[in-house]
Amino acid sequence: MHSRRSGSRSLGTRLVLATLGFCSVFTVLTVGVRTYSAWNEAWAAMNADLTLLEQVYKQTLSKAVWDMDRESLQTQVQSTAQVAVVGHIVLKIHSSNRTPEIIEHTAAGWQASTLTPTRHLDLVYEPFPGGKESVGELTLAGDERVLWARLRGEVTSIVITQLLQSLLLAGLIMLMFSRTVTVHVRHIAHHLGQLTPDNLRQTLQLVRNPLHHDELTLLETGVNQLQGKLAEHLAQLRQYEDELGAHRDHLADLVQERTAELESLTEAQQLVLSLSNRLIHAPHESFDACQKDCLSEVAQRLGANHALWLVPTAAQPAFRVFMEWRPDGAADEAPSALPLHGMTHIPGRLAREELLFFFSQAEMGRSLSPQEAAVFTSQPVGACALALLRSDREDFGLLFIGKPLGQGDWPPEDRALLAMTAQMLLHSVRHQAQLISLLASQQALRDANRQLEVLSRHDPLTGLSNRRHFDEIKEDEFQRALRSAHPLSLLICDIDDFKAFNDHYGHAAGDQCLRAVAHAMNTAITRSGDALARIGGEEFAILLPATSEAAAWQVAERVRLAVSALHIAHAASHAGPHVTISIGLAQLEFGRTNQFDTLFDAADQALYRAKKNGRNRIESSLSPSPQSVS
């Protein structure tokens, strides 16, 4: 039961206050209306009194004025002034031969006001029939104080009457509300406050006339219906709680079992991940041994006593034993090849199901052909399984796992481990095949690179170094000579009239001539550090590190003589009947030659002089020397 908030009021009190508030507003409005009406009535009454006075004193005042009876006028004015409603009297007497005379009387404390009625009367006297004459004017002004006194009395009476009516109405409403509503509402509140889940069936009964059918009757019926529904709901909740408790206990058992399965599955996943990582990093030469170790670990984890991996035999319809594992390490003498026609049921079923599980050796014997069963029952096994290692168009055989006798179940974690193992071995075999292919491709690529390296650095016609190789070594030798201050010489050789040779003998003979000249020149160079290269069509360069000019001259002469000794006929030559060469020699001059192109240009200029001076000769860029001609 909710406690009543501090400062709260009962419904009856609030109803009474609302009634009093309404009555107050109604009283104010009523007082205003009735005050306005009372004011009008008082004003009309005063106006009537003044009118009556006019009628009373009209004749007497007119006669007194005509008779010029001053005493009578004063008496009548004084008598009129004694009337309470009259506040001010003005009597104006007309005279034809003098100024009008005014007789005036004002009540003590009177003030002129526009709220009071004022009567104005012409006094007419008829001394003889038909002879009317105006003798004066009479003005009567009402006293405002009389109006307010009357109004105060009326307002006081109205306010007292309205307040008494309001109080009586509020009391009556409070009494009726208390007897017809409040007592029953308190009873309902008390009843609701005493309700508990155990006594919801106890109905609410109001002590009142049963013939009354009103809102309280509806409230009583509604409370009883609500209690009935709450009782039914609580009963249903208790039933649900009992069922939930039973389900909770069952769920706890299921969760515990599932947790154990998940832990086993997690361990299996970790094992497979560890084995996969081992296979990924296994060297190629020991990959098969690593696969067998992984298979043995999985078989031990499954509690197996026999594991067998069969792979297709190349070039014949048969299987062969690729790997076999037993706890004692022994292996039966397996046939070199198992005929494929004996394996009829397993490949087809595995192609559809991928994994086959048998709970006993007898069940496997009933599912497989005798030839197939004989392959997998060489050892006494209980529960056993088969997995297909196949991916797209690649077939890597079958995997068999057998458990010892007496073990006839395959729990979910073991099934998952076997499935993951099959995928792991399948990927490992594919990885191995890809690795073999990759290694072969790498070896072929290395061979091709070596060949390309040779081809890229050597002239394919003569076998000598080409211009590219020459450009690589020339800078190295040039920089080395500058650092060590050792001499560096360069020979540029050119076959005399080689274009005429090609024109006369043909390009095939020209290629043969180039090969013979290159061989002769290469034979004449004896030091391993010297470099001979074909740098153009019939142009050759010889780089001689740590060689003085005199020593370079000797090499040039030896080369020239070696070519001349070939005695290759050259009928179109201007230098002689045989093929000859001209040679330009240049040597590095320290302090003057700062780049190799300068040295090359000097040797080229020396070669030009050798051509100009008759061919089949040697010219030096430094000093002229005796020339030898064959």
PDB file of C-alpha atoms in Angstrom, residues 11 14 69 124 148 234 248 273 287 310 312 316 326 351 356 457 504 572 582:
ATOM      1  CA  LEU A  11     -11.259  13.685  -2.553  1.00  0.00           C
ATOM      2  CA  ARG A  14     -10.889  18.784  -2.742  1.00  0.00           C
ATOM      3  CA  ASP A  69     -46.028  84.388   0.169  1.00  0.00           C
ATOM      4  CA  VAL A 124     -47.073  77.346 -13.831  1.00  0.00           C
ATOM      5  CA  TRP A 148     -24.854  54.250  -1.478  1.00  0.00           C
ATOM      6  CA  LEU A 234       0.560 -15.790 -10.659  1.00  0.00           C
ATOM      7  CA  ARG A 248      17.666 -24.461 -16.415  1.00  0.00           C
ATOM      8  CA  LEU A 273      46.891 -25.513 -36.775  1.00  0.00           C
ATOM      9  CA  PHE A 287      58.160 -33.327 -46.291  1.00  0.00           C
ATOM     10  CA  LEU A 310      46.293 -44.841 -50.045  1.00  0.00           C
ATOM     11  CA  PRO A 312      46.502 -43.524 -56.841  1.00  0.00           C
ATOM     12  CA  GLN A 316      47.839 -47.778 -63.875  1.00  0.00           C
ATOM     13  CA  ARG A 326      50.401 -48.258 -35.948  1.00  0.00           C
ATOM     14  CA  ALA A 351      32.629 -38.459 -53.728  1.00  0.00           C
ATOM     15  CA  LEU A 356      32.294 -42.258 -44.012  1.00  0.00           C
ATOM     16  CA  ARG A 457      76.893  -9.511 -71.908  1.00  0.00           C
ATOM     17  CA  HIS A 504      82.590  -8.853-102.539  1.00  0.00           C
ATOM     18  CA  ALA A 572      88.952  -5.683-102.360  1.00  0.00           C
ATOM     19  CA  SER A 582      94.183  -0.998 -88.041  1.00  0.00           C
TER      20      SER A 582
END
